[in-house]
Short mmCIF file of C-alpha atoms in Angstrom, two decimals:
data_model
loop_
_atom_site.label_atom_id
_atom_site.label_comp_id
_atom_site.label_asym_id
_atom_site.label_seq_id
_atom_site.Cartn_x
_atom_site.Cartn_y
_atom_site.Cartn_z
CA MET A 123 36.50 17.43 -23.22
CA GLN A 124 38.58 14.75 -25.02
CA MET A 125 36.22 12.02 -23.80
CA SER A 126 33.17 13.89 -25.15
CA ARG A 127 34.84 14.27 -28.53
CA ARG A 128 35.61 10.55 -28.66
CA LEU A 129 32.04 9.65 -27.78
CA ALA A 130 30.65 12.15 -30.26
CA THR A 131 32.92 10.74 -32.98
CA PHE A 132 31.77 7.22 -32.14
CA VAL A 133 28.06 8.14 -32.29
CA VAL A 134 28.56 10.00 -35.58
CA GLY A 135 30.30 6.90 -36.94
CA LEU A 136 27.35 4.76 -35.87
CA TRP A 137 24.95 7.04 -37.67
CA LEU A 138 27.05 7.04 -40.83
CA GLY A 139 27.17 3.25 -40.75
CA ALA A 140 23.42 3.03 -40.18
CA VAL A 141 22.70 5.39 -43.09
CA ALA A 142 25.06 3.49 -45.38
CA LEU A 143 23.43 0.21 -44.39
CA ALA A 144 19.97 1.64 -44.97
CA VAL A 145 20.85 3.01 -48.39
CA LEU A 146 22.96 0.16 -49.75
CA VAL A 147 21.45 -2.97 -48.25
CA MET A 148 17.92 -2.52 -46.91
CA PRO A 149 14.80 -2.49 -49.13
CA TRP A 150 12.24 0.09 -48.00
CA ALA A 151 9.23 -1.10 -49.90
CA GLY A 152 7.00 -2.74 -47.33
CA ASN A 153 4.06 -2.51 -44.93
CA TRP A 154 4.34 0.96 -43.40
CA VAL A 155 1.01 0.56 -41.61
CA ALA A 156 2.43 -2.38 -39.68
CA ALA A 157 5.54 -0.28 -39.03
CA GLY A 158 3.36 2.48 -37.55
CA VAL A 159 1.53 0.02 -35.32
CA ALA A 160 4.87 -1.40 -34.20
CA SER A 161 6.20 2.06 -33.34
CA VAL A 162 3.16 2.83 -31.15
CA LEU A 163 3.41 -0.46 -29.26
CA VAL A 164 7.18 -0.21 -28.77
CA ALA A 165 7.00 3.41 -27.59
CA GLY A 166 4.34 2.50 -25.04
CA MET A 167 6.31 -0.50 -23.75
CA ALA A 168 9.49 1.58 -23.44
CA ALA A 169 7.75 4.46 -21.68
CA PHE A 170 6.11 2.15 -19.13
CA ALA A 171 8.90 -0.29 -18.41
CA VAL A 172 8.68 -2.35 -15.21
CA PRO A 173 11.33 -1.85 -12.49
CA ARG A 174 13.41 -4.95 -11.87
CA PHE A 175 13.27 -6.14 -8.29
CA GLY A 176 16.52 -6.09 -6.39
CA GLU A 177 18.33 -3.94 -8.96
CA VAL A 178 19.14 -0.24 -9.04
CA ASN A 179 18.09 1.93 -12.00
CA SER A 180 17.15 -1.10 -14.08
CA ARG A 181 13.85 -1.79 -15.89
CA TRP A 182 12.35 -4.59 -17.93
CA SER A 183 10.05 -4.34 -20.93
CA THR A 184 8.53 -6.70 -23.49
CA SER A 185 9.54 -4.27 -26.22
CA GLY A 186 12.53 -6.52 -26.99
CA PHE A 187 10.13 -9.23 -28.15
CA PHE A 188 8.22 -6.68 -30.22
CA HIS A 189 11.48 -5.62 -31.90
CA LEU A 190 12.24 -9.19 -32.95
CA ALA A 191 8.72 -10.05 -34.12
CA PHE A 192 8.22 -6.95 -36.28
CA SER A 193 11.83 -7.00 -37.55
CA PHE A 194 11.44 -10.61 -38.72
CA ALA A 195 7.95 -10.13 -40.16
CA VAL A 196 7.89 -6.57 -41.57
CA GLY A 197 11.57 -5.77 -42.11
CA PRO A 198 13.26 -2.34 -42.64
CA PRO A 199 10.16 -0.09 -42.32
CA ALA A 200 9.40 -1.52 -38.86
CA ILE A 201 13.09 -1.47 -37.90
CA LEU A 202 13.38 2.26 -38.56
CA ALA A 203 10.04 3.07 -36.90
CA MET A 204 10.83 1.00 -33.80
CA ALA A 205 14.33 2.46 -33.38
CA VAL A 206 12.90 5.98 -33.23
CA ALA A 207 9.93 4.91 -31.07
CA GLN A 208 12.13 3.05 -28.57
CA ALA A 209 14.40 6.06 -28.11
CA PHE A 210 11.37 8.34 -27.77
CA GLY A 211 9.76 6.07 -25.15
CA ASN A 212 12.97 5.93 -23.13
CA ALA A 213 13.33 9.70 -23.38
CA THR A 214 9.84 10.33 -21.95
CA ARG A 215 10.68 8.17 -18.93
CA ARG A 216 14.32 8.99 -18.19
CA ARG A 217 15.07 12.34 -19.91
CA PRO A 218 18.50 11.10 -21.13
CA GLY A 219 19.35 14.12 -23.29
CA TRP A 220 19.94 14.44 -27.02
CA PHE A 221 23.34 12.68 -27.05
CA ARG A 222 22.10 9.44 -25.46
CA THR A 223 18.90 9.59 -27.49
CA ALA A 224 20.94 9.80 -30.69
CA PHE A 225 23.03 6.81 -29.60
CA ASN A 226 19.90 4.83 -28.67
CA VAL A 227 18.35 5.39 -32.10
CA ALA A 228 21.50 4.16 -33.86
CA ASP A 229 21.92 1.27 -31.40
CA HIS A 230 18.37 -0.07 -31.85
CA PHE A 231 18.49 0.42 -35.62
CA LEU A 232 21.76 -1.50 -36.01
CA ALA A 233 20.76 -4.25 -33.54
CA ASP A 234 17.38 -4.84 -35.21
CA THR A 235 19.01 -4.75 -38.64
CA ALA A 236 21.47 -7.41 -37.48
CA ALA A 237 18.56 -9.53 -36.23
CA TRP A 238 16.72 -9.14 -39.57
CA LEU A 239 19.81 -10.01 -41.64
CA CYS A 240 20.64 -13.08 -39.50
CA PHE A 241 17.02 -14.26 -39.65
CA ARG A 242 16.86 -13.90 -43.43
CA ALA A 243 20.23 -15.57 -43.90
CA VAL A 244 19.21 -18.69 -41.97
CA ALA A 245 15.51 -18.90 -42.89
CA GLY A 246 15.84 -18.49 -46.65
CA GLY A 247 12.77 -18.27 -48.87
CA HIS A 248 10.44 -21.02 -47.56
CA PRO A 249 11.81 -22.32 -44.26
CA GLN A 250 10.61 -25.43 -42.48
CA PRO A 251 9.49 -25.09 -38.84
CA LEU A 252 12.87 -26.21 -37.48
CA THR A 253 14.75 -23.90 -39.82
CA LEU A 254 12.43 -21.05 -38.87
CA ALA A 255 13.12 -21.66 -35.17
CA LEU A 256 16.88 -21.71 -35.77
CA ALA A 257 16.57 -18.51 -37.80
CA GLY A 258 14.73 -16.88 -34.91
CA VAL A 259 17.46 -17.93 -32.48
CA ALA A 260 20.16 -16.63 -34.84
CA GLY A 261 18.39 -13.30 -35.26
CA SER A 262 17.85 -12.91 -31.52
CA LEU A 263 21.49 -13.70 -30.72
CA GLY A 264 22.65 -11.33 -33.47
CA GLU A 265 20.63 -8.53 -31.92
CA VAL A 266 22.08 -9.23 -28.45
CA VAL A 267 25.66 -9.35 -29.76
CA VAL A 268 25.38 -6.01 -31.57
CA ASN A 269 23.61 -4.32 -28.67
CA ARG A 270 26.05 -5.52 -26.01
CA THR A 271 29.07 -4.73 -28.17
CA LEU A 272 27.96 -1.15 -28.79
CA LEU A 273 27.22 -0.62 -25.08
CA ALA A 274 30.64 -2.01 -24.13
CA ALA A 275 32.30 0.35 -26.62
CA VAL A 276 30.49 3.36 -25.15
CA LYS A 277 31.55 2.37 -21.62
CA ALA A 278 35.14 2.00 -22.72
CA LEU A 279 35.15 5.41 -24.42
CA ALA A 280 33.54 6.97 -21.33
CA SER A 281 36.27 5.39 -19.14
CA GLU A 282 33.66 3.43 -17.19
CA PRO A 283 34.70 0.07 -15.67
CA SER A 284 34.17 -2.51 -18.40
CA THR A 285 36.02 -5.69 -19.32
CA VAL A 286 35.70 -8.33 -22.01
CA LEU A 287 34.73 -10.89 -19.38
CA GLY A 288 32.08 -8.53 -18.06
CA THR A 289 30.62 -8.05 -21.53
CA LEU A 290 30.66 -11.81 -22.11
CA ARG A 291 28.94 -12.36 -18.77
CA GLU A 292 26.17 -9.92 -19.72
CA PHE A 293 25.74 -11.69 -23.04
CA LEU A 294 25.42 -15.08 -21.34
CA GLN A 295 22.86 -13.65 -18.92
CA SER A 296 20.79 -12.36 -21.84
CA ALA A 297 20.97 -15.59 -23.85
CA PRO A 298 18.34 -17.57 -21.86
CA ILE A 299 15.81 -14.82 -22.60
CA ALA A 300 16.95 -14.28 -26.19
CA LEU A 301 16.43 -17.92 -27.21
CA PRO A 302 12.67 -18.23 -26.45
CA PHE A 303 12.12 -14.67 -27.67
CA GLY A 304 13.74 -15.56 -31.02
CA ILE A 305 11.77 -18.77 -31.49
CA THR A 306 8.43 -17.14 -30.62
CA ALA A 307 9.16 -14.09 -32.78
CA ALA A 308 9.99 -16.37 -35.71
CA ALA A 309 6.64 -18.12 -35.27
CA ALA A 310 4.94 -14.71 -35.41
CA THR A 311 6.07 -14.39 -39.03
CA LEU A 312 3.78 -17.28 -39.96
CA LEU A 313 0.78 -15.48 -38.43
CA TYR A 314 1.77 -12.29 -40.23
CA LYS A 315 1.86 -14.07 -43.59
CA THR A 316 -1.61 -15.51 -43.14
CA GLU A 317 -3.43 -12.74 -41.20
CA GLY A 318 -1.39 -9.62 -41.95
CA THR A 319 -0.79 -6.76 -39.53
CA TRP A 320 -3.70 -7.49 -37.20
CA GLY A 321 -2.72 -11.12 -37.02
CA ILE A 322 0.62 -10.30 -35.47
CA VAL A 323 -1.03 -7.64 -33.28
CA THR A 324 -3.42 -10.24 -31.85
CA LEU A 325 -0.37 -12.28 -30.86
CA LEU A 326 1.51 -9.41 -29.29
CA LEU A 327 -1.38 -7.55 -27.64
CA PRO A 328 -1.78 -10.03 -24.74
CA ILE A 329 1.93 -9.63 -24.04
CA ALA A 330 1.46 -5.86 -23.91
CA MET A 331 -1.46 -6.34 -21.52
CA VAL A 332 0.73 -8.49 -19.27
CA GLN A 333 3.31 -5.73 -19.09
CA ALA A 334 0.58 -3.15 -18.43
CA SER A 335 -0.68 -5.19 -15.48
CA MET A 336 2.88 -5.55 -14.21
CA VAL A 337 3.33 -1.78 -14.46
CA VAL A 338 0.17 -1.26 -12.39
CA LEU A 339 1.35 -3.76 -9.78
CA ALA A 340 4.81 -2.22 -9.72
CA ARG A 341 3.38 1.25 -9.20
CA ARG A 342 1.15 0.00 -6.41
CA ALA A 343 4.11 -1.73 -4.82
CA HIS A 344 6.16 1.44 -5.21
CA GLY A 345 3.39 3.53 -3.66
CA GLN A 346 3.05 1.07 -0.80
CA ALA A 347 6.81 1.11 -0.29
CA LEU A 348 6.78 4.91 -0.19
CA ALA A 349 3.88 4.88 2.29
CA GLU A 350 5.67 2.34 4.48
CA GLU A 351 8.84 4.40 4.31
CA ALA A 352 6.90 7.52 5.28
CA GLN A 353 5.28 5.64 8.17
CA ARG A 354 8.66 4.32 9.26
CA ARG A 355 10.15 7.81 9.22
CA GLU A 356 7.12 9.14 11.08
CA ARG A 357 7.48 6.42 13.71
CA GLU A 358 11.17 7.14 14.04
CA GLY A 359 10.41 10.85 14.33
CA LEU A 360 7.78 10.22 17.00
CA LEU A 361 10.13 7.94 18.92
CA ARG A 362 12.92 10.49 18.61
CA ARG A 363 10.67 13.33 19.76
CA GLU A 364 9.35 11.18 22.59
CA ALA A 365 12.88 10.36 23.68
CA GLN A 366 13.80 14.05 23.52
CA ALA A 367 10.68 14.96 25.48
CA LEU A 368 11.50 12.36 28.13
CA ARG A 369 15.06 13.62 28.32
CA ARG A 370 13.90 17.23 28.59
CA ALA A 371 11.31 16.23 31.16
CA GLY A 372 14.04 14.53 33.16
CA ASP A 373 16.25 17.60 32.90
CA ALA A 374 13.38 19.87 33.92
CA SER A 375 12.50 17.56 36.80
CA GLU A 376 16.12 17.55 37.95
CA ALA A 377 16.27 21.35 37.75
CA GLU A 378 13.02 21.62 39.71
CA ARG A 379 14.33 19.25 42.38
CA LYS A 380 17.47 21.35 42.71
CA ARG A 381 15.38 24.50 42.99
CA ILE A 382 13.18 22.93 45.66
CA ALA A 383 16.28 21.76 47.53
CA ALA A 384 17.74 25.27 47.33
CA ASP A 385 14.47 26.81 48.56
CA LEU A 386 14.31 24.38 51.47
CA HIS A 387 17.94 25.08 52.31
CA ASP A 388 17.48 28.84 52.21
CA SER A 389 14.22 28.93 54.16
CA VAL A 390 12.92 25.99 56.13
CA ILE A 391 16.23 24.36 56.94
CA GLN A 392 17.73 27.69 58.02
CA ASP A 393 14.77 28.36 60.30
CA VAL A 394 14.85 24.88 61.82
CA SER A 395 18.63 25.10 62.20
CA GLY A 396 18.23 28.42 64.00
CA LEU A 397 15.69 26.86 66.33
CA LEU A 398 18.03 23.95 66.96
CA LEU A 399 20.96 26.23 67.76
CA ARG A 400 18.91 28.42 70.07
CA SER A 401 17.44 25.39 71.84
CA SER A 402 20.91 23.91 72.31
CA ALA A 403 22.20 27.21 73.68
CA MET A 404 19.31 27.46 76.15
CA LEU A 405 19.85 23.88 77.28
CA GLY A 406 23.51 24.65 77.85
CA ARG A 407 22.71 27.73 79.90
CA LEU A 408 20.05 25.78 81.81
CA SER A 409 22.55 23.07 82.69
CA ASP A 410 24.99 25.76 83.82
CA GLY A 411 22.35 27.06 86.25
CA ASP A 412 21.68 30.36 84.53
CA PRO A 413 18.65 31.74 86.47
CA SER A 414 17.47 33.95 83.57
CA ILE A 415 16.64 30.90 81.50
CA SER A 416 14.05 29.53 83.91
CA SER A 417 12.41 32.89 84.48
CA ARG A 418 8.96 33.60 83.09
CA GLU A 419 10.31 36.27 80.77
CA GLY A 420 12.95 33.95 79.33
CA VAL A 421 10.46 31.15 78.71
CA GLU A 422 7.99 33.53 77.03
CA THR A 423 10.74 34.92 74.81
CA PHE A 424 11.76 31.45 73.70
CA LEU A 425 8.18 30.32 73.09
CA ASN A 426 7.38 33.45 71.08
CA TYR A 427 10.47 32.91 69.01
CA THR A 428 9.55 29.26 68.46
CA ARG A 429 5.97 30.15 67.51
CA ASP A 430 7.04 32.81 65.02
CA LEU A 431 9.64 30.51 63.51
CA ALA A 432 7.14 27.64 63.21
CA ALA A 433 4.60 29.95 61.56
CA GLU A 434 7.20 31.16 59.08
CA THR A 435 8.23 27.56 58.37
CA VAL A 436 4.63 26.51 57.77
CA ARG A 437 4.13 29.48 55.47
CA GLU A 438 7.24 28.60 53.47
CA LEU A 439 6.17 24.97 53.15
CA ARG A 440 2.67 25.94 52.06
CA THR A 441 4.11 28.30 49.49
CA LEU A 442 6.31 25.51 48.18
CA MET A 443 3.34 23.12 48.02
CA VAL A 444 1.27 25.67 46.12
CA GLU A 445 4.09 26.17 43.63
CA LEU A 446 4.28 22.44 43.02
CA ALA A 447 0.52 21.84 42.71
CA PRO A 448 -1.60 25.02 42.89
CA PRO A 449 -5.07 23.90 44.12
CA LEU A 450 -6.79 27.03 42.80
CA LEU A 451 -5.85 26.13 39.24
CA ASP A 452 -8.19 23.13 39.28
CA GLU A 453 -10.75 24.52 41.72
CA GLU A 454 -11.35 28.06 40.44
CA GLY A 455 -9.40 28.37 37.21
CA LEU A 456 -6.41 30.11 35.74
CA SER A 457 -7.29 33.68 36.73
CA SER A 458 -7.64 32.83 40.43
CA ALA A 459 -4.44 30.81 40.43
CA LEU A 460 -2.56 33.65 38.72
CA ARG A 461 -3.95 36.19 41.17
CA GLN A 462 -2.66 34.08 44.05
CA LEU A 463 0.69 33.69 42.31
CA LEU A 464 1.05 37.41 41.65
CA SER A 465 0.03 38.37 45.18
CA ARG A 466 3.35 36.96 46.40
CA LEU A 467 5.07 39.83 44.62
CA ASP A 468 3.72 42.16 47.35
CA ARG A 469 6.40 41.02 49.79
CA ASP A 470 9.04 41.93 47.18
CA HIS A 471 7.45 45.40 46.78
CA ILE A 472 6.57 44.76 43.13
CA SER A 473 3.28 46.05 41.72
CA TRP A 474 1.43 43.89 39.24
CA VAL A 475 -1.35 44.04 36.66
CA LEU A 476 -3.18 40.92 35.47
CA GLU A 477 -5.43 40.66 32.43
CA CYS A 478 -6.70 37.12 31.97
CA THR A 479 -9.31 35.63 29.68
CA GLU A 480 -12.12 33.64 31.22
CA GLU A 481 -12.78 31.74 28.00
CA GLN A 482 -13.00 27.99 28.32
CA LEU A 483 -9.49 26.56 28.04
CA ASP A 484 -8.17 23.06 28.05
CA GLN A 485 -6.63 22.15 31.42
CA ARG A 486 -3.31 21.31 29.76
CA GLN A 487 -3.16 24.82 28.33
CA GLU A 488 -4.04 26.36 31.69
CA ARG A 489 -1.23 24.41 33.35
CA LEU A 490 1.19 25.39 30.58
CA ALA A 491 0.29 29.08 30.91
CA TYR A 492 0.60 28.88 34.68
CA ARG A 493 4.02 27.19 34.57
CA VAL A 494 5.37 29.68 32.05
CA ILE A 495 4.16 32.65 34.09
CA GLN A 496 5.44 31.06 37.30
CA GLU A 497 8.93 30.56 35.89
CA ALA A 498 8.94 34.03 34.32
CA LEU A 499 7.95 35.67 37.63
CA ARG A 500 10.67 33.71 39.40
CA ASN A 501 13.20 35.23 36.99
CA VAL A 502 11.66 38.68 37.49
CA VAL A 503 12.10 38.50 41.26
CA LYS A 504 15.67 37.24 40.99
CA HIS A 505 17.04 39.43 38.22
CA ALA A 506 14.71 42.14 36.89
CA GLN A 507 14.94 44.76 39.69
CA CYS A 508 11.61 46.12 38.46
CA HIS A 509 8.73 48.09 39.98
CA THR A 510 5.79 46.64 38.01
CA VAL A 511 4.93 43.43 36.18
CA TRP A 512 2.19 43.14 33.54
CA VAL A 513 0.75 39.65 32.88
CA THR A 514 -1.69 39.08 30.00
CA VAL A 515 -3.46 35.87 29.00
CA ARG A 516 -5.75 36.16 25.98
CA THR A 517 -7.02 34.23 22.99
CA GLU A 518 -6.67 35.36 19.41
CA SER A 519 -8.09 33.36 16.53
CA ASP A 520 -7.01 29.78 17.22
CA ARG A 521 -4.08 30.52 19.56
CA LEU A 522 -3.56 31.20 23.25
CA LEU A 523 -1.25 34.17 23.84
CA VAL A 524 0.58 34.75 27.12
CA SER A 525 2.69 37.83 27.83
CA ILE A 526 4.82 38.73 30.88
CA ARG A 527 6.37 42.21 30.81
CA ASP A 528 8.37 44.13 33.41
CA ASP A 529 9.95 47.58 33.68
CA GLY A 530 13.21 46.26 35.09
CA ARG A 531 16.81 46.62 34.06
CA GLY A 532 16.59 44.28 31.04
CA PHE A 533 19.61 42.58 29.51
CA SER A 534 21.56 42.26 26.26
CA ALA A 535 22.23 39.18 24.17
CA ALA A 536 25.80 39.08 25.46
CA GLU A 537 24.59 39.17 29.07
CA ARG A 538 22.17 36.33 28.38
CA ALA A 539 24.93 34.23 26.83
CA GLU A 540 27.12 34.91 29.85
CA GLN A 541 24.35 33.82 32.20
CA ARG A 542 23.96 30.57 30.28
CA LYS A 543 27.69 29.91 30.61
CA LYS A 544 27.36 30.35 34.36
CA GLY A 545 24.62 27.72 34.48
CA HIS A 546 21.59 30.00 34.87
CA ALA A 547 18.88 28.12 32.98
CA GLY A 548 15.77 30.14 33.83
CA LEU A 549 15.05 31.38 30.32
CA GLY A 550 16.08 28.01 28.92
CA LEU A 551 13.48 26.32 31.11
CA LEU A 552 10.90 28.79 29.85
CA ALA A 553 11.69 27.96 26.23
CA GLN A 554 11.67 24.24 26.94
CA THR A 555 8.33 24.45 28.75
CA ALA A 556 6.83 26.27 25.77
CA ARG A 557 8.20 23.74 23.25
CA ASP A 558 6.95 20.79 25.29
CA GLY A 559 3.48 22.34 25.15
CA GLY A 560 3.65 22.75 21.37
CA GLY A 561 4.08 26.52 21.61
CA GLU A 562 6.51 29.18 20.51
CA LEU A 563 8.41 31.45 22.88
CA SER A 564 9.89 34.86 22.15
CA ILE A 565 11.92 37.03 24.52
CA THR A 566 12.49 40.74 23.91
CA SER A 567 14.80 42.73 26.15
CA ALA A 568 17.26 45.61 26.14
CA PRO A 569 19.36 47.15 28.91
CA GLY A 570 17.29 49.66 30.85
CA LYS A 571 14.08 48.91 28.90
CA GLY A 572 12.69 45.89 30.71
CA THR A 573 11.88 42.44 29.38
CA ARG A 574 8.91 40.95 27.56
CA VAL A 575 8.31 37.19 27.44
CA GLU A 576 5.61 35.98 25.04
CA ILE A 577 4.34 32.50 24.29
CA SER A 578 1.91 31.44 21.57
CA VAL A 579 0.19 28.05 21.83
CA PRO A 580 -2.33 26.45 19.43
CA MET A 581 -5.77 26.32 21.01
CA LEU A 582 -7.11 22.92 22.00
CA PRO A 583 -10.85 22.15 21.86
CA PRO A 584 -12.64 23.09 25.11
CA PRO A 585 -13.91 20.36 27.42
CA VAL A 586 -17.38 19.02 26.65
CA ALA A 587 -20.08 19.68 29.23
CA GLU A 588 -21.15 16.57 31.14
CA GLU A 589 -24.65 15.19 30.69
CA THR A 590 -27.07 14.42 33.49
CA THR A 591 -28.64 11.02 33.99
CA GLU A 592 -31.71 12.18 32.03
CA GLY A 593 -29.50 13.02 29.06
CA GLU A 594 -29.76 16.79 29.53
CA VAL A 595 -26.66 18.95 29.51
CA ALA A 596 -25.77 20.09 33.00
CA PRO A 597 -25.82 23.86 33.50
CA VAL A 598 -22.48 25.60 33.62
CA ALA A 599 -21.74 27.79 36.61
CA PRO A 600 -20.10 31.17 36.07
CA ALA A 601 -16.42 31.45 36.91
CA VAL A 602 -16.95 34.42 39.25
CA VAL A 603 -20.16 35.10 41.14
CA SER A 604 -19.18 38.00 43.35
CA HIS A 605 -19.66 40.73 40.70
CA PRO A 606 -22.15 41.40 37.90
CA SER A 607 -21.17 40.04 34.48
CA VAL A 608 -19.67 42.77 32.32
CA GLY A 609 -17.22 40.98 30.08
CA GLY A 610 -15.20 37.90 29.16
CA ARG A 611 -11.89 38.60 30.92
CA VAL A 612 -10.47 39.22 34.36
CA VAL A 613 -8.54 42.42 34.92
CA GLU A 614 -6.77 42.74 38.24
CA ALA A 615 -4.10 45.00 39.63
CA GLY A 616 -2.02 44.86 42.73
CA THR A 617 0.22 47.56 44.12
CA ALA A 618 3.13 46.72 46.28
CA GLY A 619 1.79 46.46 49.80
CA ASP A 620 -1.96 47.12 49.45
CA GLY A 621 -3.20 44.21 47.30
CA LEU A 622 -5.61 46.31 45.24
CA GLU A 623 -7.64 44.26 42.76
CA THR A 624 -10.56 44.81 40.41
CA SER A 625 -12.36 41.76 39.04
CA VAL A 626 -14.31 41.36 35.81
CA PRO A 627 -16.04 37.95 35.71
CA ALA A 628 -16.34 35.47 32.89
CA ALA A 629 -18.77 35.41 30.05
CA ARG A 630 -21.31 32.62 29.95
CA GLY A 631 -20.11 29.15 29.01
CA SER A 632 -17.00 29.03 31.17
CA ARG A 633 -15.92 25.82 32.82
CA PRO A 634 -17.58 25.14 36.21
CA ARG A 635 -15.53 26.49 39.12
CA LYS A 636 -16.06 26.72 42.83
CA PRO A 637 -17.34 30.22 43.64
CA ARG A 638 -14.72 32.33 45.30
CA SER A 639 -15.27 34.76 48.12
CA PRO A 640 -15.66 38.44 47.24
CA ALA A 641 -12.40 40.33 47.21
CA PRO A 642 -11.83 42.45 50.31
CA ALA A 643 -12.28 46.15 49.85
CA ALA A 644 -9.08 48.07 49.25
CA SER A 645 -8.23 51.62 48.45
CA ARG A 646 -5.91 52.88 45.74
CA ARG A 647 -2.60 54.11 46.85
#
């Protein structure tokens, strides 16, 4: 609060000094038309200052030269007009507030007045060219001294870092520019005397055009810098997302390898180990001379056991191969692959209902839907303890919607968090699979009310039909040929144990598939 009062007192003192100077010293009879022209030019130069390269929050403008030229040539009317115009131009660009604007008006008025007084004191009535040049240098230096001194005083009152050496250094940095500005501005007074207002304007207008072109170039450079920065951020974002996707893919691949290893350990390896143990036991009994081993009945028993075990092992391996790369997905489409996937629930005594669109889908979306449903069904079998599963694949507007619902025991948020702590990542894999495919996953569950898993994926454009050698579009085969066409979706149901299914084939325009065999007749339970 004390600092604001000190600054306010200082600015009020500047204004009082400026008013006293204007009333007691400065003559106001002059060319007010030239003053108006000067104010317009100065305001435009201040509003469209050029950013300085390599500096922060710093801009350059030719308005300083305009201040000197019009102050020397026109005098007090131009000084007052330019002080107000300069502050107004700065305000439109930086929005400094009323306090800084008030200081800027007083600062420019006093600095230009100092330049005018110094110029008049050195030039006299009818100066020679050398005297005129020296007067211009004196006026320019006087303006710099007053301006830098007032700025240093404001910094000191605002407790900003400022030293006498720093102020002197700023003055010395401004001097090389002030000297040619002063000499050229002094020469402009000669043109003003002979040609009047428009004479000095013709001198200064090219300078204004130079600044205007620099403003255009600076804005283009700024726009290009922003575009390059946006491209850089986009590249970094793409690289970051790619790295995350690779890391997630590696994690998912590792989890899948562990699952495959666990499946092999629990099924195939156990069966083969059992065969190995039984073979070793029979060899031991054979070497001990056990007559029952070499009997026909004993041999048949062992061979039957071996055959059944081999058949079970082959079935387990085929199931594992289908899970890794389901051939029906590419050969007959998503609905056939899902029907095959759901039919495995029969052995777990789980009924199922499938409703699947036969609309043309991109293969990546079919694989994504299949993987999500596959992982969801794996969780259902392991944890849900349900009687029925409902699977729906449909399109709505520009999105593919997949839903897997069961009537199992469900779970709470606390139970899910506990499962994650124990390392169960089934639902996490589901969410990751959906995100990798550009989709959104939602899971709704409550104890005793089952679980619903839903994924929404943006639709991709369907594959384009191939052309024949004659340039004609090849005909598209229907997805299902075993039943008459009655709709654009496949609705199937399977009850635990009887494999009941009802098929509704695709509408015209589906992707070519190999025709499947008609479903075997089955009766409802």
